[in-house]
Tab-separated table of C-alpha atoms in Angstrom:
chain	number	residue	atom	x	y	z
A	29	UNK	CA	-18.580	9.057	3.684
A	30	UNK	CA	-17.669	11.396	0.730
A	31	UNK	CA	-17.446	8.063	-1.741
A	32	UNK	CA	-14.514	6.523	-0.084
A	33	UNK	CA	-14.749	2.713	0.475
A	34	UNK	CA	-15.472	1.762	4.184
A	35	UNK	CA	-12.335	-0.232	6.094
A	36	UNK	CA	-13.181	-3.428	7.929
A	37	UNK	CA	-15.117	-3.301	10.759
A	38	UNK	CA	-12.770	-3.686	13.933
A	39	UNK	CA	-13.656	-4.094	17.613
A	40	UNK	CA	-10.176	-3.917	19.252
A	41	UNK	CA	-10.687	-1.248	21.795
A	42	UNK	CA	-13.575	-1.990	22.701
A	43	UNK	CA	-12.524	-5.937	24.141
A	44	UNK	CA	-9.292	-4.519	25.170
A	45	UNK	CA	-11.792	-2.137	27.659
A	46	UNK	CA	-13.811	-4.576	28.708
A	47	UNK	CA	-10.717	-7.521	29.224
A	48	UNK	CA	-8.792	-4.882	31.211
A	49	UNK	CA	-12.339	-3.888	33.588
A	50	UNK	CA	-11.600	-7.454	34.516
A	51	UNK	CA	-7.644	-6.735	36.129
A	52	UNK	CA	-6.048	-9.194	34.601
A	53	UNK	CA	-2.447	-10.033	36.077
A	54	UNK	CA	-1.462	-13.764	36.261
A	55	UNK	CA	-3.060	-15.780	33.786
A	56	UNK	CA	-6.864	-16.029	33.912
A	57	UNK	CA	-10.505	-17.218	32.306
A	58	UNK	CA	-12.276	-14.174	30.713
A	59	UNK	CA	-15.793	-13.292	31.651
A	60	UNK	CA	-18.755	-15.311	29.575
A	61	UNK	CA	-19.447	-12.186	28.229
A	62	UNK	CA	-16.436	-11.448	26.085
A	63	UNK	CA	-15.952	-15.112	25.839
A	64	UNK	CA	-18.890	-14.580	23.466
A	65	UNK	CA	-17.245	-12.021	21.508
A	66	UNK	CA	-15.383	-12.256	18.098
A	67	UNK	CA	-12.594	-9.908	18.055
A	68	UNK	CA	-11.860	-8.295	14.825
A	69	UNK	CA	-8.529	-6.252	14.357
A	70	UNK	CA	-5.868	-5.308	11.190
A	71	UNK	CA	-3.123	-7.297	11.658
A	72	UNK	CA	-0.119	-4.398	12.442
A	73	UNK	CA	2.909	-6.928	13.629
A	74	UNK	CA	4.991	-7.689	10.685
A	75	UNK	CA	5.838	-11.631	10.905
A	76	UNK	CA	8.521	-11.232	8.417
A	77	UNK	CA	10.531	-8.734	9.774
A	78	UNK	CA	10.696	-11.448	12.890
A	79	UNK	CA	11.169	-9.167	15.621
A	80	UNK	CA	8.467	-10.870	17.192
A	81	UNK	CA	8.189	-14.296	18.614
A	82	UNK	CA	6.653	-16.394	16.042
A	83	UNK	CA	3.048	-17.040	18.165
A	84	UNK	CA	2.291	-13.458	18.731
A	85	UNK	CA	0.004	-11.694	16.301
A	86	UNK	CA	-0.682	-7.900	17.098
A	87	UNK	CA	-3.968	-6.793	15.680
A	88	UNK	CA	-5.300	-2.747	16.436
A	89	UNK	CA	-8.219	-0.242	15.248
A	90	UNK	CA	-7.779	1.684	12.277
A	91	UNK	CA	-7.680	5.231	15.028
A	92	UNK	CA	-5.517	7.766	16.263
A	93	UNK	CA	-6.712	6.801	19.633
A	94	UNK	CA	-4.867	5.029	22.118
A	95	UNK	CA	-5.795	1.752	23.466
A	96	UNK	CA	-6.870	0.433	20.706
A	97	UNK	CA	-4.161	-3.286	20.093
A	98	UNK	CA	-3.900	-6.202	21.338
A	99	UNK	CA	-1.668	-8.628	21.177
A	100	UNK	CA	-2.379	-12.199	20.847
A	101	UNK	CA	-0.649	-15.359	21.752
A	102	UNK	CA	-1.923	-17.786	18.981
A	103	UNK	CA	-0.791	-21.295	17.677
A	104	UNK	CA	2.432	-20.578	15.855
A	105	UNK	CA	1.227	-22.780	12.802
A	106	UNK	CA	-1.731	-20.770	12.609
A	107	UNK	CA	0.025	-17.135	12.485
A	108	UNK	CA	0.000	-16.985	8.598
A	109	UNK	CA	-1.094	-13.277	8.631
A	110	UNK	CA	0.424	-10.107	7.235
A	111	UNK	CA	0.296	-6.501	8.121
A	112	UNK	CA	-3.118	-5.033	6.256
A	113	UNK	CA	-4.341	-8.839	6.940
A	114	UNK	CA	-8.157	-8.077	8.755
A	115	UNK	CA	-9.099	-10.761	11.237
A	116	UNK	CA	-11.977	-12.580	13.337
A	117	UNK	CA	-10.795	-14.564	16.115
A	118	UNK	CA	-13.462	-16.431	18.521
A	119	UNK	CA	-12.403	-15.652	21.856
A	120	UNK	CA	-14.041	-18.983	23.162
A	121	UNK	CA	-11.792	-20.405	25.442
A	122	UNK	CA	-9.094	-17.261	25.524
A	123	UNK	CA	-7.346	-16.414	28.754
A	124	UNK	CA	-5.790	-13.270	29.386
A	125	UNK	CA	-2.625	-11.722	31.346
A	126	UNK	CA	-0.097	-9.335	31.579
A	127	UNK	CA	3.059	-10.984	30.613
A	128	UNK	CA	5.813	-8.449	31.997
A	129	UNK	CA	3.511	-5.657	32.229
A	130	UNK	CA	2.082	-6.646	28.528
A	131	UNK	CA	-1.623	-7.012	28.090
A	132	UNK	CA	-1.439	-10.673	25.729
A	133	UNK	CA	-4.789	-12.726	25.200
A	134	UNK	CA	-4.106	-16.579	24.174
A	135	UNK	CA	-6.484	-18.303	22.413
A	136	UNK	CA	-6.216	-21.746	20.551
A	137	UNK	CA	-8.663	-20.584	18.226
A	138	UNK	CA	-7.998	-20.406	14.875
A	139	UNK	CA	-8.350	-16.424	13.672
A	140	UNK	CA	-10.008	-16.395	9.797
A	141	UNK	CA	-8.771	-13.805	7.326
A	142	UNK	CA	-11.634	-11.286	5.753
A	143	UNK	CA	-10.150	-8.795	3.992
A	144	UNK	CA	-6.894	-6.996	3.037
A	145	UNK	CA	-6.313	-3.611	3.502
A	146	UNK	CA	-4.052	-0.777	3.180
A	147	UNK	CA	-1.387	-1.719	6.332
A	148	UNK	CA	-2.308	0.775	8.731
A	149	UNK	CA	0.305	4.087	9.178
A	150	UNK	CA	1.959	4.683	12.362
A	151	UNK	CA	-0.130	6.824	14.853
A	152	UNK	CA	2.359	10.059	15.639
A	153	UNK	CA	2.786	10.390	19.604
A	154	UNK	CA	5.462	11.553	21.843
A	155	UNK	CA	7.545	8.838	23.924
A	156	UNK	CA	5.751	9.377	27.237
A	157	UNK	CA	2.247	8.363	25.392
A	158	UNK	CA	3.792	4.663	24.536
A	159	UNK	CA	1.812	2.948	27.547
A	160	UNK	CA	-0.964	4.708	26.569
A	161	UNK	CA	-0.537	2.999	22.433
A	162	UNK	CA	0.553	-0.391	23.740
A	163	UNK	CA	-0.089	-2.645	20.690
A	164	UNK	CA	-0.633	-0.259	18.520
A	165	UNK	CA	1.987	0.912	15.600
A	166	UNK	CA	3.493	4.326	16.190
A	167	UNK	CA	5.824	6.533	14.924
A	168	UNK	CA	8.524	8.793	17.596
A	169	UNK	CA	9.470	11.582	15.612
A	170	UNK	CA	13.012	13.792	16.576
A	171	UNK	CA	14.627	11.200	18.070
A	172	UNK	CA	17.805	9.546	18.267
A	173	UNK	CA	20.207	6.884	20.437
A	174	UNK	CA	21.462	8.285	23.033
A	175	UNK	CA	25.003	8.962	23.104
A	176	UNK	CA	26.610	6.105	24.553
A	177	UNK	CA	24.905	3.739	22.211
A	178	UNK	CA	26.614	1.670	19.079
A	179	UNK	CA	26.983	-1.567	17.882
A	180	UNK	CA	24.206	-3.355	16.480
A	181	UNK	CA	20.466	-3.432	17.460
A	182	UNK	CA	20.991	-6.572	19.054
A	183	UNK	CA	24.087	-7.623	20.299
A	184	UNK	CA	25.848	-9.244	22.985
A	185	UNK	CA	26.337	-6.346	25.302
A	186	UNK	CA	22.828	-4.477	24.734
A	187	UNK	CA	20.912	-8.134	24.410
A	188	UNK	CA	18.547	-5.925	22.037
A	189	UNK	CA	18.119	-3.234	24.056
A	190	UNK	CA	18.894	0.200	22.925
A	191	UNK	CA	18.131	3.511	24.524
A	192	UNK	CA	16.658	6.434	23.012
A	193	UNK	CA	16.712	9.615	23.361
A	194	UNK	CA	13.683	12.969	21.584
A	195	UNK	CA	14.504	16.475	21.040
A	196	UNK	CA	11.852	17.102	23.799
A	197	UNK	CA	14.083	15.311	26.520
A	198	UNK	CA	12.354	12.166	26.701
A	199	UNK	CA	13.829	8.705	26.457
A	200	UNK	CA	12.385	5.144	25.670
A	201	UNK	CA	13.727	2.040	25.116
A	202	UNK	CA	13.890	0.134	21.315
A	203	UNK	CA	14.030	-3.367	21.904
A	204	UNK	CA	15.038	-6.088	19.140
A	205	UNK	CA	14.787	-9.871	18.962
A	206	UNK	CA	18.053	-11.650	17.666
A	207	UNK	CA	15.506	-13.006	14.808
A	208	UNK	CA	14.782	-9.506	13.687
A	209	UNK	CA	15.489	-8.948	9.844
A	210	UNK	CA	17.660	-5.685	10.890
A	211	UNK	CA	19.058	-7.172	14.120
A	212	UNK	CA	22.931	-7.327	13.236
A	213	UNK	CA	22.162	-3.604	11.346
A	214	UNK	CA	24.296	-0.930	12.506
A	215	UNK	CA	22.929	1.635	14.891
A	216	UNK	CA	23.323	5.065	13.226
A	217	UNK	CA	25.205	7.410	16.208
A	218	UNK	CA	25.036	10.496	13.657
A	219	UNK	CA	21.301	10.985	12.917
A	220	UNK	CA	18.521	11.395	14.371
A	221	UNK	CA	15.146	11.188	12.512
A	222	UNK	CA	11.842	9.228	13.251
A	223	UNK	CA	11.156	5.758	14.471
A	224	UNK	CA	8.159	3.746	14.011
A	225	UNK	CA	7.347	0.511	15.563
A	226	UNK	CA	5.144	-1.283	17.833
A	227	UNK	CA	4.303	0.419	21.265
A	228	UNK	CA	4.473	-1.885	23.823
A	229	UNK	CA	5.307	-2.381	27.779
A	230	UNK	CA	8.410	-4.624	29.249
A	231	UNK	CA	7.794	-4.499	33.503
């Protein structure tokens, strides 16, 4: 492959297929078959930044594709990972649901580190493709808050919720935890620019 060194090998997509041919909805067993299955991902949730809650690690394919994350409810003492972190996690005894719409796989397995890697880029898609990236990391270009936004990402009136606004007429919804590093940042009302974060689905 013209000399360039091969990534890790990943398999997100390809359980994320096969765990939603099962309709998963409340909480429930997954088949023997992927029970069987090691899932290997590059970790794209940034633990740091906390605008996650602590026990979730989201791990996606190195693609341009869509459907290709997952998120995964994990033992919080066990989410040690970092963005660029690759990952094997036996998916033993994991259930899966969707938790307000969200596709989330819990396991109490422990997942094992195997490489580090370049974190991955945001995938470039328009605001009506976000269902389609859920758990992935993308990037909204020409977009903005819409016009009756301000304050602070999170704060007592928007609870973290912030509408958006693209040049194309579209609109989607940014939504920050109170334990987010940029939480009490200002929300600019006078630019507009590109967003990148993780794609995901709230009912």
């Amino acid at each position: 492959q013209d000399g360039l060194p091969e990534g890790p090998d990943t398999n997100v997509a390809e359980i994320r297929r096969l765990i939603m041919a099962t309709q998963p909805s409340a909480k429930k067993e997954l088949t023997d078959e992927i029970k069987a299955m090691t899932l290997q991902g590059i970790v794209v949730s940034d633990k740091g930044g906390g605008n996650q809650q602590p026990f979730i690690l989201v791990v996606a394919d190195d693609t341009q594709e869509g459907g290709a994350g997952i998120a995964l409810s994990i033992s919080q003492s066990n989410n040690t990972f970092e963005r660029g972190d690759a990952v094997a996690i036996s998916l033993s005894d994991a259930s899966a649901e969707l938790f307000n719409g969200l596709l989330q796989v819990s396991t109490y397995n422990e997942p094992v580190f195997t490489e580090h890697t370049d974190p991955l880029q945001p995938v470039v898609i328009t605001a009506d493709k976000i269902a389609e990236y859920e758990s992935q990391y993308v990037k909204i270009e020409h977009t903005q808050p819409e016009s009756n936004e301000s304050g602070t990402w999170n704060n007592s009136s928007n609870k973290g919720n912030v509408s958006m606004e693209t040049q194309d007429g579209k609109s989607y919804k940014i939504r920050t935890l109170e334990t987010a590093s940029f939480a009490g940042t200002a929300i600019p009302t006078d630019k507009s620019g590109s967003m990148a974060g993780i794609a995901g689905i709230y009912n």
